[in-house]
Protein backbone atom coordinates (compact mmCIF):
# COMPACT_ATOMS: atom_id res chain seq x y z
CA UNK A 1 0.00 0.00 0.00
CA UNK A 2 1.17 3.54 -0.75
CA UNK A 3 1.18 6.12 2.02
CA UNK A 4 -1.79 7.84 0.35
CA UNK A 5 -3.72 4.56 0.41
CA UNK A 6 -2.78 3.99 4.05
CA UNK A 7 -3.86 7.52 4.95
CA UNK A 8 -7.24 7.02 3.28
CA UNK A 9 -7.65 3.64 4.98
CA UNK A 10 -6.88 5.07 8.44
CA UNK A 11 -9.37 7.91 7.92
CA UNK A 12 -12.03 5.38 6.95
CA UNK A 13 -11.55 2.89 9.79
CA UNK A 14 -11.28 5.58 12.48
CA UNK A 15 -14.03 7.77 11.00
CA UNK A 16 -11.81 10.74 11.80
CA UNK A 17 -10.76 13.97 10.09
CA UNK A 18 -8.75 13.31 6.89
CA UNK A 19 -4.98 13.86 7.18
CA UNK A 20 -5.19 14.49 10.94
CA UNK A 21 -3.53 12.29 13.54
CA UNK A 22 -6.38 10.14 14.93
CA UNK A 23 -4.75 8.97 18.15
CA UNK A 24 -6.81 9.05 21.33
CA UNK A 25 -5.95 12.15 23.38
CA UNK A 26 -6.25 12.11 27.19
CA UNK A 27 -7.58 14.94 29.35
CA UNK A 28 -6.05 16.19 32.58
CA UNK A 29 -7.11 14.45 35.78
CA UNK A 30 -8.01 17.03 38.43
CA UNK A 31 -10.42 17.62 41.28
CA UNK A 32 -13.36 18.11 38.94
CA UNK A 33 -13.23 14.81 37.05
CA UNK A 34 -11.60 12.55 39.66
CA UNK A 35 -15.04 11.02 40.28
CA UNK A 36 -14.61 9.12 37.00
CA UNK A 37 -12.15 6.81 38.74
CA UNK A 38 -14.97 5.69 41.01
CA UNK A 39 -17.71 5.40 38.40
CA UNK A 40 -15.73 3.44 35.78
CA UNK A 41 -13.29 0.52 35.66
CA UNK A 42 -9.73 1.79 35.17
CA UNK A 43 -6.22 0.49 34.75
CA UNK A 44 -3.17 2.65 35.48
CA UNK A 45 0.20 2.83 33.77
CA UNK A 46 3.16 5.18 33.64
CA UNK A 47 3.23 8.19 31.29
CA UNK A 48 6.45 7.88 29.30
CA UNK A 49 8.11 11.06 28.09
CA UNK A 50 8.53 9.96 24.47
CA UNK A 51 7.39 10.89 20.98
CA UNK A 52 3.79 9.96 20.28
CA UNK A 53 3.27 8.00 17.06
CA UNK A 54 1.13 5.35 15.45
CA UNK A 55 2.65 2.36 13.71
CA UNK A 56 1.15 0.84 10.56
CA UNK A 57 2.29 -2.46 9.10
CA UNK A 58 0.99 -4.88 6.49
CA UNK A 59 3.72 -7.45 7.11
CA UNK A 60 5.90 -6.16 4.29
CA UNK A 61 6.13 -2.44 4.94
CA UNK A 62 5.95 -0.60 8.26
CA UNK A 63 5.46 3.13 8.72
CA UNK A 64 5.79 5.45 11.67
CA UNK A 65 2.96 8.03 11.68
CA UNK A 66 3.69 11.13 13.74
CA UNK A 67 1.43 13.86 15.14
CA UNK A 68 1.81 15.78 11.89
CA UNK A 69 0.32 12.72 10.15
CA UNK A 70 3.54 12.29 8.22
CA UNK A 71 4.76 8.80 7.28
CA UNK A 72 8.27 7.46 7.70
CA UNK A 73 9.40 3.88 6.94
CA UNK A 74 10.81 1.99 9.94
CA UNK A 75 11.90 -1.53 10.83
CA UNK A 76 9.24 -4.04 9.77
CA UNK A 77 6.73 -5.43 12.23
CA UNK A 78 6.08 -9.07 11.19
CA UNK A 79 2.30 -9.37 11.04
CA UNK A 80 -0.11 -11.31 8.82
CA UNK A 81 -2.23 -8.39 7.65
CA UNK A 82 -2.95 -4.69 8.15
CA UNK A 83 -2.08 -3.69 11.71
CA UNK A 84 -2.41 -0.24 13.30
CA UNK A 85 -0.91 0.45 16.73
CA UNK A 86 -0.88 3.40 19.08
CA UNK A 87 2.09 4.22 21.28
CA UNK A 88 5.27 6.24 21.41
CA UNK A 89 8.95 6.03 20.61
CA UNK A 90 11.20 6.18 23.66
CA UNK A 91 14.96 6.26 24.04
CA UNK A 92 15.95 3.48 26.45
CA UNK A 93 19.39 3.87 28.03
CA UNK A 94 20.83 0.72 29.57
CA UNK A 95 24.50 0.27 30.48
CA UNK A 96 25.38 3.57 28.83
CA UNK A 97 23.88 2.48 25.49
CA UNK A 98 20.78 4.27 24.16
CA UNK A 99 18.35 2.38 21.92
CA UNK A 100 15.11 3.69 20.44
CA UNK A 101 12.14 1.39 20.93
CA UNK A 102 8.44 1.58 20.20
CA UNK A 103 6.30 1.34 23.33
CA UNK A 104 2.78 0.06 22.55
CA UNK A 105 -0.19 0.99 24.72
CA UNK A 106 -3.11 0.37 22.37
CA UNK A 107 -4.15 -1.36 19.15
CA UNK A 108 -6.79 -0.45 16.57
CA UNK A 109 -6.29 -3.11 13.91
CA UNK A 110 -4.46 -6.45 14.15
CA UNK A 111 -3.84 -8.84 11.25
CA UNK A 112 -6.72 -7.42 9.16
CA UNK A 113 -9.12 -7.50 12.13
CA UNK A 114 -10.74 -4.33 13.48
CA UNK A 115 -10.36 -4.42 17.28
CA UNK A 116 -11.38 -0.83 18.05
CA UNK A 117 -14.67 -1.93 19.61
CA UNK A 118 -12.93 -4.38 21.98
CA UNK A 119 -11.98 -3.49 25.55
CA UNK A 120 -8.46 -2.18 26.16
CA UNK A 121 -7.17 -5.41 27.66
CA UNK A 122 -8.66 -7.47 24.84
CA UNK A 123 -7.22 -5.15 22.19
CA UNK A 124 -3.71 -5.42 23.58
CA UNK A 125 -3.92 -9.15 24.24
CA UNK A 126 -5.11 -9.62 20.66
CA UNK A 127 -1.95 -7.91 19.41
CA UNK A 128 0.28 -9.71 21.90
CA UNK A 129 -1.06 -13.17 20.99
CA UNK A 130 -1.24 -12.50 17.25
CA UNK A 131 2.00 -10.61 16.61
CA UNK A 132 4.32 -10.04 19.55
CA UNK A 133 4.32 -13.49 21.16
CA UNK A 134 5.01 -15.43 17.91
CA UNK A 135 7.91 -13.06 17.18
CA UNK A 136 9.75 -13.09 20.50
CA UNK A 137 12.95 -12.00 18.76
CA UNK A 138 11.61 -8.47 18.34
CA UNK A 139 13.81 -6.15 20.39
CA UNK A 140 12.60 -2.79 19.10
CA UNK A 141 8.99 -3.14 20.29
CA UNK A 142 7.50 -3.83 23.69
CA UNK A 143 4.24 -3.21 25.51
CA UNK A 144 3.34 -1.19 28.54
CA UNK A 145 2.49 -2.78 31.85
CA UNK A 146 -1.04 -2.07 33.05
CA UNK A 147 -2.03 -2.36 36.71
CA UNK A 148 -5.18 -2.18 38.79
CA UNK A 149 -5.51 1.32 40.19
CA UNK A 150 -4.98 0.04 43.74
CA UNK A 151 -1.37 -0.55 42.65
CA UNK A 152 -0.74 3.09 41.71
CA UNK A 153 2.19 3.29 44.17
CA UNK A 154 3.78 0.33 42.40
CA UNK A 155 3.52 2.20 39.10
CA UNK A 156 5.18 5.27 40.61
CA UNK A 157 8.06 3.07 41.81
CA UNK A 158 8.23 1.44 38.38
CA UNK A 159 8.74 4.90 36.82
CA UNK A 160 12.02 5.17 38.72
CA UNK A 161 13.30 1.86 37.29
CA UNK A 162 12.47 2.36 33.63
CA UNK A 163 15.31 3.15 31.22
CA UNK A 164 13.55 6.25 29.88
CA UNK A 165 11.98 9.33 31.53
CA UNK A 166 8.39 9.30 32.79
CA UNK A 167 6.39 12.40 33.64
CA UNK A 168 3.13 11.21 35.16
CA UNK A 169 0.43 8.55 35.15
CA UNK A 170 -2.23 7.45 32.66
CA UNK A 171 -5.59 6.07 33.81
CA UNK A 172 -7.18 4.10 30.97
CA UNK A 173 -10.82 2.88 31.00
CA UNK A 174 -10.52 -0.89 30.80
CA UNK A 175 -13.95 -1.65 29.32
CA UNK A 176 -14.36 1.06 26.68
CA UNK A 177 -13.73 0.93 22.95
CA UNK A 178 -10.93 2.93 21.30
CA UNK A 179 -11.94 6.57 20.79
CA UNK A 180 -10.01 8.68 18.24
CA UNK A 181 -9.37 12.31 19.16
CA UNK A 182 -10.01 13.88 22.55
CA UNK A 183 -11.28 11.25 25.00
CA UNK A 184 -12.79 12.57 28.24
CA UNK A 185 -12.56 9.20 30.00
CA UNK A 186 -8.84 8.74 29.24
CA UNK A 187 -7.04 10.58 32.04
CA UNK A 188 -3.47 11.80 32.41
CA UNK A 189 -2.16 12.81 35.79
CA UNK A 190 0.59 15.26 36.56
CA UNK A 191 0.80 16.95 39.90
CA UNK A 192 0.38 20.72 40.06
CA UNK A 193 2.49 22.89 37.76
CA UNK A 194 3.83 19.85 35.90
CA UNK A 195 0.77 20.18 33.64
CA UNK A 196 1.92 21.76 30.39
CA UNK A 197 0.67 23.56 27.29
CA UNK A 198 2.20 23.53 23.80
CA UNK A 199 2.49 27.04 22.34
CA UNK A 200 3.67 28.44 19.04
CA UNK A 201 6.71 30.60 19.85
CA UNK A 202 8.02 33.65 17.97
CA UNK A 203 11.13 35.64 18.79
CA UNK A 204 10.46 39.39 18.94
CA UNK A 205 13.55 41.29 19.95
CA UNK A 206 14.87 39.62 23.10
CA UNK A 207 11.44 38.27 23.97
CA UNK A 208 9.63 35.05 23.03
CA UNK A 209 5.92 35.49 22.38
CA UNK A 210 3.58 32.54 22.97
CA UNK A 211 0.45 31.80 20.92
CA UNK A 212 -2.36 29.24 20.92
CA UNK A 213 -4.53 28.28 17.97
CA UNK A 214 -8.25 29.00 17.72
CA UNK A 215 -10.86 27.87 15.23
CA UNK A 216 -11.28 30.55 12.56
CA UNK A 217 -8.19 32.43 13.76
CA UNK A 218 -4.59 31.73 12.81
CA UNK A 219 -3.08 32.28 16.28
CA UNK A 220 -4.06 33.96 19.55
CA UNK A 221 -1.43 35.75 21.63
CA UNK A 222 -1.25 34.45 25.21
CA UNK A 223 1.84 35.74 26.98
CA UNK A 224 5.60 36.13 26.88
CA UNK A 225 7.85 33.25 27.90
CA UNK A 226 9.34 33.51 31.39
CA UNK A 227 12.76 35.15 30.79
CA UNK A 228 13.92 34.41 34.37
CA UNK A 229 14.20 30.70 33.49
CA UNK A 230 17.84 29.56 33.62
CA UNK A 231 17.55 28.03 30.12
CA UNK A 232 15.83 31.04 28.55
CA UNK A 233 18.84 32.08 26.46
CA UNK A 234 19.26 28.53 25.18
CA UNK A 235 15.63 28.40 24.06
CA UNK A 236 15.78 31.92 22.60
CA UNK A 237 18.67 30.84 20.36
CA UNK A 238 16.92 27.59 19.41
CA UNK A 239 13.46 28.94 18.59
CA UNK A 240 12.62 29.32 14.91
CA UNK A 241 9.77 31.57 13.91
CA UNK A 242 7.65 29.70 14.76
CA UNK A 243 8.60 26.72 16.90
CA UNK A 244 6.27 24.66 19.06
CA UNK A 245 7.36 24.82 22.69
CA UNK A 246 6.09 22.95 25.74
CA UNK A 247 5.64 25.19 28.76
CA UNK A 248 4.94 24.88 32.47
CA UNK A 249 2.99 27.54 34.37
CA UNK A 250 5.27 29.81 36.38
CA UNK A 251 3.14 31.96 38.68
CA UNK A 252 5.28 35.05 39.11
CA UNK A 253 3.76 37.83 41.16
CA UNK A 254 5.43 40.45 38.97
CA UNK A 255 3.23 41.54 36.07
CA UNK A 256 6.40 42.18 34.06
CA UNK A 257 7.44 38.52 33.92
CA UNK A 258 5.79 35.99 31.62
CA UNK A 259 3.92 33.22 33.42
CA UNK A 260 4.90 30.30 31.14
CA UNK A 261 8.34 28.66 31.41
CA UNK A 262 9.63 26.81 28.33
CA UNK A 263 10.73 23.26 29.19
CA UNK A 264 11.44 21.91 25.69
CA UNK A 265 10.98 22.47 21.98
CA UNK A 266 8.52 20.02 20.40
CA UNK A 267 10.12 18.96 17.13
CA UNK A 268 7.37 16.34 16.73
CA UNK A 269 4.56 18.91 16.53
CA UNK A 270 3.72 21.55 13.93
CA UNK A 271 0.72 23.24 15.56
CA UNK A 272 0.14 24.66 19.06
CA UNK A 273 -2.60 23.58 21.44
CA UNK A 274 -6.01 25.10 20.89
CA UNK A 275 -6.96 27.97 23.20
CA UNK A 276 -9.47 25.56 24.82
CA UNK A 277 -6.57 23.38 26.01
CA UNK A 278 -5.06 26.45 27.68
CA UNK A 279 -8.35 27.12 29.47
CA UNK A 280 -8.62 23.47 30.53
CA UNK A 281 -5.07 23.62 31.90
CA UNK A 282 -5.88 26.75 33.89
CA UNK A 283 -8.86 24.84 35.28
CA UNK A 284 -6.62 21.92 36.22
CA UNK A 285 -4.18 24.25 37.96
CA UNK A 286 -7.05 25.79 39.92
CA UNK A 287 -8.39 22.35 40.86
CA UNK A 288 -5.07 20.59 41.37
CA UNK A 289 -5.36 17.03 42.66
CA UNK A 290 -2.43 16.35 44.96
CA UNK A 291 -0.99 12.86 44.94
CA UNK A 292 -2.07 12.19 48.54
CA UNK A 293 -5.66 13.05 47.56
CA UNK A 294 -5.42 10.80 44.51
CA UNK A 295 -4.38 7.93 46.81
CA UNK A 296 -7.43 8.57 48.99
CA UNK A 297 -9.73 8.34 45.95
CA UNK A 298 -8.01 5.14 44.82
CA UNK A 299 -8.41 3.63 48.30
CA UNK A 300 -12.15 4.42 48.38
CA UNK A 301 -12.58 3.07 44.85
CA UNK A 302 -10.77 -0.16 45.74
CA UNK A 303 -13.02 -0.70 48.74
CA UNK A 304 -16.15 -0.04 46.68
CA UNK A 305 -15.50 -2.60 43.97
CA UNK A 306 -13.22 -5.28 42.68
CA UNK A 307 -11.45 -5.08 39.31
CA UNK A 308 -13.60 -6.37 36.42
CA UNK A 309 -10.53 -7.14 34.30
CA UNK A 310 -10.04 -10.87 33.68
CA UNK A 311 -6.28 -10.31 33.73
CA UNK A 312 -3.78 -7.50 34.00
CA UNK A 313 -1.17 -7.05 31.31
CA UNK A 314 2.42 -7.59 32.40
CA UNK A 315 5.08 -7.76 29.71
CA UNK A 316 8.30 -7.06 31.60
CA UNK A 317 9.76 -4.15 29.60
CA UNK A 318 13.52 -3.53 29.74
CA UNK A 319 14.47 -2.22 33.18
CA UNK A 320 17.31 -0.25 34.60
CA UNK A 321 19.45 -2.36 36.91
CA UNK A 322 19.12 -1.26 40.50
Tab-separated table of N, CA, C and O in Angstrom, residues 208-287:
chain	number	residue	atom	x	y	z
A	208	UNK	N	10.277	36.165	23.744
A	208	UNK	CA	9.633	35.054	23.034
A	208	UNK	C	8.136	35.166	23.297
A	208	UNK	O	7.694	35.073	24.452
A	209	UNK	N	7.366	35.388	22.240
A	209	UNK	CA	5.916	35.487	22.378
A	209	UNK	C	5.279	34.106	22.196
A	209	UNK	O	5.724	33.306	21.369
A	210	UNK	N	4.242	33.839	22.967
A	210	UNK	CA	3.576	32.542	22.971
A	210	UNK	C	2.145	32.673	22.450
A	210	UNK	O	1.411	33.570	22.868
A	211	UNK	N	1.763	31.758	21.563
A	211	UNK	CA	0.450	31.798	20.925
A	211	UNK	C	-0.228	30.430	20.986
A	211	UNK	O	0.434	29.391	20.933
A	212	UNK	N	-1.544	30.437	21.084
A	212	UNK	CA	-2.358	29.242	20.921
A	212	UNK	C	-3.147	29.362	19.628
A	212	UNK	O	-3.277	30.458	19.064
A	213	UNK	N	-3.664	28.238	19.154
A	213	UNK	CA	-4.528	28.278	17.971
A	213	UNK	C	-5.980	28.459	18.411
A	213	UNK	O	-6.323	28.257	19.576
A	214	UNK	N	-6.822	28.840	17.468
A	214	UNK	CA	-8.250	29.002	17.719
A	214	UNK	C	-8.981	28.834	16.406
A	214	UNK	O	-8.522	29.319	15.365
A	215	UNK	N	-10.096	28.115	16.451
A	215	UNK	CA	-10.862	27.871	15.233
A	215	UNK	C	-11.254	29.195	14.584
A	215	UNK	O	-11.800	30.089	15.240
A	216	UNK	N	-10.933	29.342	13.292
A	216	UNK	CA	-11.280	30.554	12.564
A	216	UNK	C	-10.249	31.654	12.675
A	216	UNK	O	-10.338	32.669	11.997
A	217	UNK	N	-9.249	31.437	13.560
A	217	UNK	CA	-8.195	32.434	13.761
A	217	UNK	C	-6.856	31.715	13.647
A	217	UNK	O	-6.695	30.596	14.128
A	218	UNK	N	-5.886	32.377	13.013
A	218	UNK	CA	-4.590	31.728	12.812
A	218	UNK	C	-3.931	31.434	14.149
A	218	UNK	O	-3.639	30.294	14.477
A	219	UNK	N	-3.691	32.446	14.969
A	219	UNK	CA	-3.078	32.282	16.280
A	219	UNK	C	-3.574	33.356	17.229
A	219	UNK	O	-3.900	34.480	16.800
A	220	UNK	N	-3.616	33.028	18.510
A	220	UNK	CA	-4.058	33.962	19.547
A	220	UNK	C	-2.911	34.186	20.518
A	220	UNK	O	-2.379	33.224	21.091
A	221	UNK	N	-2.520	35.443	20.704
A	221	UNK	CA	-1.427	35.752	21.628
A	221	UNK	C	-1.868	35.443	23.054
A	221	UNK	O	-2.981	35.758	23.471
A	222	UNK	N	-0.940	34.819	23.826
A	222	UNK	CA	-1.252	34.452	25.206
A	222	UNK	C	-0.381	35.201	26.200
A	222	UNK	O	-0.864	35.809	27.152
A	223	UNK	N	0.935	35.182	25.980
A	223	UNK	CA	1.840	35.739	26.977
A	223	UNK	C	3.252	35.748	26.406
A	223	UNK	O	3.484	35.268	25.288
A	224	UNK	N	4.184	36.273	27.174
A	224	UNK	CA	5.599	36.134	26.880
A	224	UNK	C	6.153	34.945	27.668
A	224	UNK	O	5.641	34.621	28.752
A	225	UNK	N	7.185	34.312	27.156
A	225	UNK	CA	7.847	33.249	27.904
A	225	UNK	C	8.576	33.852	29.098
A	225	UNK	O	9.047	34.997	29.057
A	226	UNK	N	8.662	33.088	30.162
A	226	UNK	CA	9.335	33.512	31.392
A	226	UNK	C	10.839	33.660	31.121
A	226	UNK	O	11.548	32.666	30.949
A	227	UNK	N	11.341	34.923	31.115
A	227	UNK	CA	12.756	35.149	30.787
A	227	UNK	C	13.669	34.932	31.988
A	227	UNK	O	14.896	34.998	31.862
A	228	UNK	N	13.082	34.667	33.188
A	228	UNK	CA	13.917	34.409	34.366
A	228	UNK	C	14.355	32.940	34.432
A	228	UNK	O	15.170	32.579	35.285
A	229	UNK	N	13.819	32.116	33.538
A	229	UNK	CA	14.197	30.704	33.490
A	229	UNK	C	15.684	30.584	33.148
A	229	UNK	O	16.199	31.299	32.277
A	230	UNK	N	16.397	29.663	33.815
A	230	UNK	CA	17.844	29.558	33.623
A	230	UNK	C	18.210	29.126	32.197
A	230	UNK	O	19.322	29.395	31.735
A	231	UNK	N	17.279	28.479	31.490
A	231	UNK	CA	17.555	28.030	30.125
A	231	UNK	C	16.947	28.954	29.071
A	231	UNK	O	16.884	28.596	27.900
A	232	UNK	N	16.520	30.149	29.489
A	232	UNK	CA	15.832	31.037	28.553
A	232	UNK	C	16.705	31.374	27.346
A	232	UNK	O	16.238	31.318	26.199
A	233	UNK	N	17.962	31.706	27.571
A	233	UNK	CA	18.842	32.085	26.456
A	233	UNK	C	19.034	30.923	25.486
A	233	UNK	O	19.081	31.111	24.264
A	234	UNK	N	19.132	29.716	26.033
A	234	UNK	CA	19.257	28.532	25.184
A	234	UNK	C	18.032	28.399	24.284
A	234	UNK	O	18.169	28.176	23.064
A	235	UNK	N	16.844	28.546	24.857
A	235	UNK	CA	15.627	28.403	24.059
A	235	UNK	C	15.473	29.571	23.078
A	235	UNK	O	15.007	29.383	21.948
A	236	UNK	N	15.891	30.763	23.506
A	236	UNK	CA	15.782	31.921	22.602
A	236	UNK	C	16.618	31.691	21.345
A	236	UNK	O	16.197	31.996	20.238
A	237	UNK	N	17.801	31.118	21.515
A	237	UNK	CA	18.667	30.843	20.364
A	237	UNK	C	18.120	29.705	19.499
A	237	UNK	O	18.362	29.669	18.289
A	238	UNK	N	17.387	28.775	20.116
A	238	UNK	CA	16.921	27.588	19.408
A	238	UNK	C	15.591	27.783	18.695
A	238	UNK	O	15.286	27.068	17.733
A	239	UNK	N	14.794	28.743	19.152
A	239	UNK	CA	13.459	28.941	18.585
A	239	UNK	C	13.545	29.464	17.160
A	239	UNK	O	14.297	30.393	16.867
A	240	UNK	N	12.792	28.830	16.276
A	240	UNK	CA	12.625	29.320	14.912
A	240	UNK	C	11.232	29.949	14.831
A	240	UNK	O	10.345	29.559	15.566
A	241	UNK	N	11.055	30.894	13.975
A	241	UNK	CA	9.765	31.570	13.909
A	241	UNK	C	8.831	30.913	12.897
A	241	UNK	O	8.943	31.171	11.708
A	242	UNK	N	7.878	30.061	13.355
A	242	UNK	CA	7.651	29.695	14.755
A	242	UNK	C	8.247	28.338	15.083
A	242	UNK	O	8.598	27.581	14.217
A	243	UNK	N	8.329	28.058	16.384
A	243	UNK	CA	8.596	26.723	16.902
A	243	UNK	C	7.457	26.376	17.861
A	243	UNK	O	6.794	27.265	18.400
A	244	UNK	N	7.244	25.084	18.057
A	244	UNK	CA	6.269	24.659	19.060
A	244	UNK	C	7.044	24.347	20.334
A	244	UNK	O	8.006	23.570	20.311
A	245	UNK	N	6.657	24.993	21.429
A	245	UNK	CA	7.364	24.819	22.693
A	245	UNK	C	6.393	24.333	23.762
A	245	UNK	O	5.239	24.745	23.815
A	246	UNK	N	6.886	23.439	24.604
A	246	UNK	CA	6.094	22.950	25.741
A	246	UNK	C	6.443	23.789	26.956
A	246	UNK	O	7.622	23.990	27.266
A	247	UNK	N	5.419	24.268	27.651
A	247	UNK	CA	5.645	25.195	28.758
A	247	UNK	C	4.916	24.773	30.025
A	247	UNK	O	3.804	24.238	29.977
A	248	UNK	N	5.562	25.042	31.164
A	248	UNK	CA	4.945	24.884	32.473
A	248	UNK	C	4.526	26.258	32.990
A	248	UNK	O	5.175	27.266	32.689
A	249	UNK	N	3.473	26.284	33.796
A	249	UNK	CA	2.994	27.535	34.374
A	249	UNK	C	3.953	27.980	35.468
A	249	UNK	O	4.359	27.205	36.323
A	250	UNK	N	4.336	29.249	35.408
A	250	UNK	CA	5.267	29.810	36.379
A	250	UNK	C	4.619	31.050	36.974
A	250	UNK	O	4.650	32.124	36.373
A	251	UNK	N	4.020	30.916	38.135
A	251	UNK	CA	3.144	31.960	38.680
A	251	UNK	C	3.924	33.078	39.372
A	251	UNK	O	3.934	33.199	40.596
A	252	UNK	N	4.572	33.894	38.559
A	252	UNK	CA	5.284	35.048	39.115
A	252	UNK	C	4.282	36.103	39.577
A	252	UNK	O	3.251	36.318	38.951
A	253	UNK	N	4.624	36.767	40.675
A	253	UNK	CA	3.757	37.835	41.160
A	253	UNK	C	3.969	39.114	40.360
A	253	UNK	O	3.092	39.958	40.257
A	254	UNK	N	5.144	39.263	39.770
A	254	UNK	CA	5.428	40.453	38.970
A	254	UNK	C	4.656	40.401	37.651
A	254	UNK	O	4.655	39.397	36.960
A	255	UNK	N	3.989	41.485	37.320
A	255	UNK	CA	3.228	41.537	36.070
A	255	UNK	C	4.157	41.703	34.875
A	255	UNK	O	3.722	41.628	33.737
A	256	UNK	N	5.447	41.931	35.144
A	256	UNK	CA	6.397	42.183	34.060
A	256	UNK	C	7.128	40.911	33.619
A	256	UNK	O	7.983	40.968	32.740
A	257	UNK	N	6.804	39.792	34.261
A	257	UNK	CA	7.444	38.523	33.916
A	257	UNK	C	6.399	37.567	33.358
A	257	UNK	O	5.333	37.397	33.935
A	258	UNK	N	6.717	36.958	32.203
A	258	UNK	CA	5.793	35.991	31.623
A	258	UNK	C	5.532	34.824	32.558
A	258	UNK	O	6.388	34.449	33.359
A	259	UNK	N	4.337	34.252	32.471
A	259	UNK	CA	3.924	33.222	33.417
A	259	UNK	C	4.076	31.800	32.868
A	259	UNK	O	3.604	30.850	33.478
A	260	UNK	N	4.718	31.639	31.681
A	260	UNK	CA	4.898	30.302	31.135
A	260	UNK	C	6.379	30.055	30.866
A	260	UNK	O	7.014	30.788	30.120
A	261	UNK	N	6.920	29.006	31.510
A	261	UNK	CA	8.338	28.661	31.409
A	261	UNK	C	8.514	27.564	30.363
A	261	UNK	O	7.895	26.502	30.442
A	262	UNK	N	9.370	27.809	29.366
A	262	UNK	CA	9.634	26.808	28.333
A	262	UNK	C	10.450	25.663	28.934
A	262	UNK	O	11.463	25.885	29.594
A	263	UNK	N	9.989	24.427	28.693
A	263	UNK	CA	10.730	23.259	29.191
A	263	UNK	C	11.370	22.464	28.052
A	263	UNK	O	12.352	21.754	28.270
A	264	UNK	N	10.808	22.567	26.845
A	264	UNK	CA	11.443	21.915	25.693
A	264	UNK	C	10.787	22.376	24.408
A	264	UNK	O	9.671	22.892	24.403
A	265	UNK	N	11.511	22.191	23.307
A	265	UNK	CA	10.978	22.468	21.976
A	265	UNK	C	10.425	21.170	21.413
A	265	UNK	O	11.090	20.129	21.437
A	266	UNK	N	9.191	21.206	20.910
A	266	UNK	CA	8.516	20.017	20.401
A	266	UNK	C	8.757	19.886	18.901
A	266	UNK	O	8.014	20.422	18.082
A	267	UNK	N	9.807	19.167	18.549
A	267	UNK	CA	10.115	18.958	17.132
A	267	UNK	C	9.082	18.057	16.462
A	267	UNK	O	8.961	18.041	15.236
A	268	UNK	N	8.330	17.295	17.282
A	268	UNK	CA	7.368	16.341	16.729
A	268	UNK	C	6.009	16.972	16.431
A	268	UNK	O	5.118	16.299	15.915
A	269	UNK	N	5.849	18.254	16.749
A	269	UNK	CA	4.562	18.915	16.528
A	269	UNK	C	4.729	20.123	15.612
A	269	UNK	O	5.772	20.790	15.633
A	270	UNK	N	3.679	20.406	14.842
A	270	UNK	CA	3.719	21.550	13.933
A	270	UNK	C	2.664	22.598	14.262
A	270	UNK	O	2.669	23.677	13.680
A	271	UNK	N	1.768	22.293	15.182
A	271	UNK	CA	0.716	23.236	15.562
A	271	UNK	C	0.629	23.334	17.081
A	271	UNK	O	0.867	22.344	17.781
A	272	UNK	N	0.270	24.502	17.607
A	272	UNK	CA	0.138	24.655	19.057
A	272	UNK	C	-1.184	24.079	19.541
A	272	UNK	O	-2.064	23.735	18.745
A	273	UNK	N	-1.319	23.977	20.860
A	273	UNK	CA	-2.600	23.585	21.436
A	273	UNK	C	-3.662	24.634	21.135
A	273	UNK	O	-3.358	25.835	21.011
A	274	UNK	N	-4.889	24.177	21.049
A	274	UNK	CA	-6.007	25.098	20.891
A	274	UNK	C	-6.177	25.912	22.175
A	274	UNK	O	-5.805	25.468	23.274
A	275	UNK	N	-6.753	27.097	22.043
A	275	UNK	CA	-6.963	27.967	23.203
A	275	UNK	C	-7.803	27.263	24.267
A	275	UNK	O	-7.671	27.531	25.474
A	276	UNK	N	-8.659	26.304	23.854
A	276	UNK	CA	-9.469	25.557	24.816
A	276	UNK	C	-8.591	24.716	25.730
A	276	UNK	O	-8.899	24.558	26.918
A	277	UNK	N	-7.489	24.167	25.187
A	277	UNK	CA	-6.569	23.378	26.008
A	277	UNK	C	-5.942	24.264	27.077
A	277	UNK	O	-5.759	23.850	28.226
A	278	UNK	N	-5.604	25.500	26.707
A	278	UNK	CA	-5.059	26.447	27.683
A	278	UNK	C	-6.055	26.682	28.815
A	278	UNK	O	-5.696	26.658	29.992
A	279	UNK	N	-7.327	26.886	28.456
A	279	UNK	CA	-8.352	27.120	29.472
A	279	UNK	C	-8.535	25.889	30.353
A	279	UNK	O	-8.705	26.002	31.576
A	280	UNK	N	-8.495	24.699	29.739
A	280	UNK	CA	-8.618	23.465	30.528
A	280	UNK	C	-7.440	23.309	31.477
A	280	UNK	O	-7.605	22.828	32.613
A	281	UNK	N	-6.247	23.725	31.040
A	281	UNK	CA	-5.067	23.619	31.898
A	281	UNK	C	-5.158	24.588	33.062
A	281	UNK	O	-4.800	24.241	34.200
A	282	UNK	N	-5.644	25.805	32.789
A	282	UNK	CA	-5.882	26.751	33.892
A	282	UNK	C	-6.845	26.138	34.899
A	282	UNK	O	-6.660	26.252	36.119
A	283	UNK	N	-7.881	25.476	34.400
A	283	UNK	CA	-8.860	24.838	35.278
A	283	UNK	C	-8.210	23.754	36.124
A	283	UNK	O	-8.476	23.632	37.319
A	284	UNK	N	-7.325	22.969	35.492
A	284	UNK	CA	-6.621	21.917	36.220
A	284	UNK	C	-5.727	22.510	37.300
A	284	UNK	O	-5.654	21.999	38.422
A	285	UNK	N	-5.047	23.606	36.980
A	285	UNK	CA	-4.176	24.253	37.958
A	285	UNK	C	-4.972	24.800	39.134
A	285	UNK	O	-4.509	24.793	40.278
A	286	UNK	N	-6.194	25.252	38.854
A	286	UNK	CA	-7.050	25.786	39.915
A	286	UNK	C	-7.684	24.680	40.748
A	286	UNK	O	-8.092	24.905	41.884
A	287	UNK	N	-7.768	23.483	40.168
A	287	UNK	CA	-8.385	22.349	40.859
A	287	UNK	C	-7.379	21.202	40.995
A	287	UNK	O	-7.712	20.033	40.797
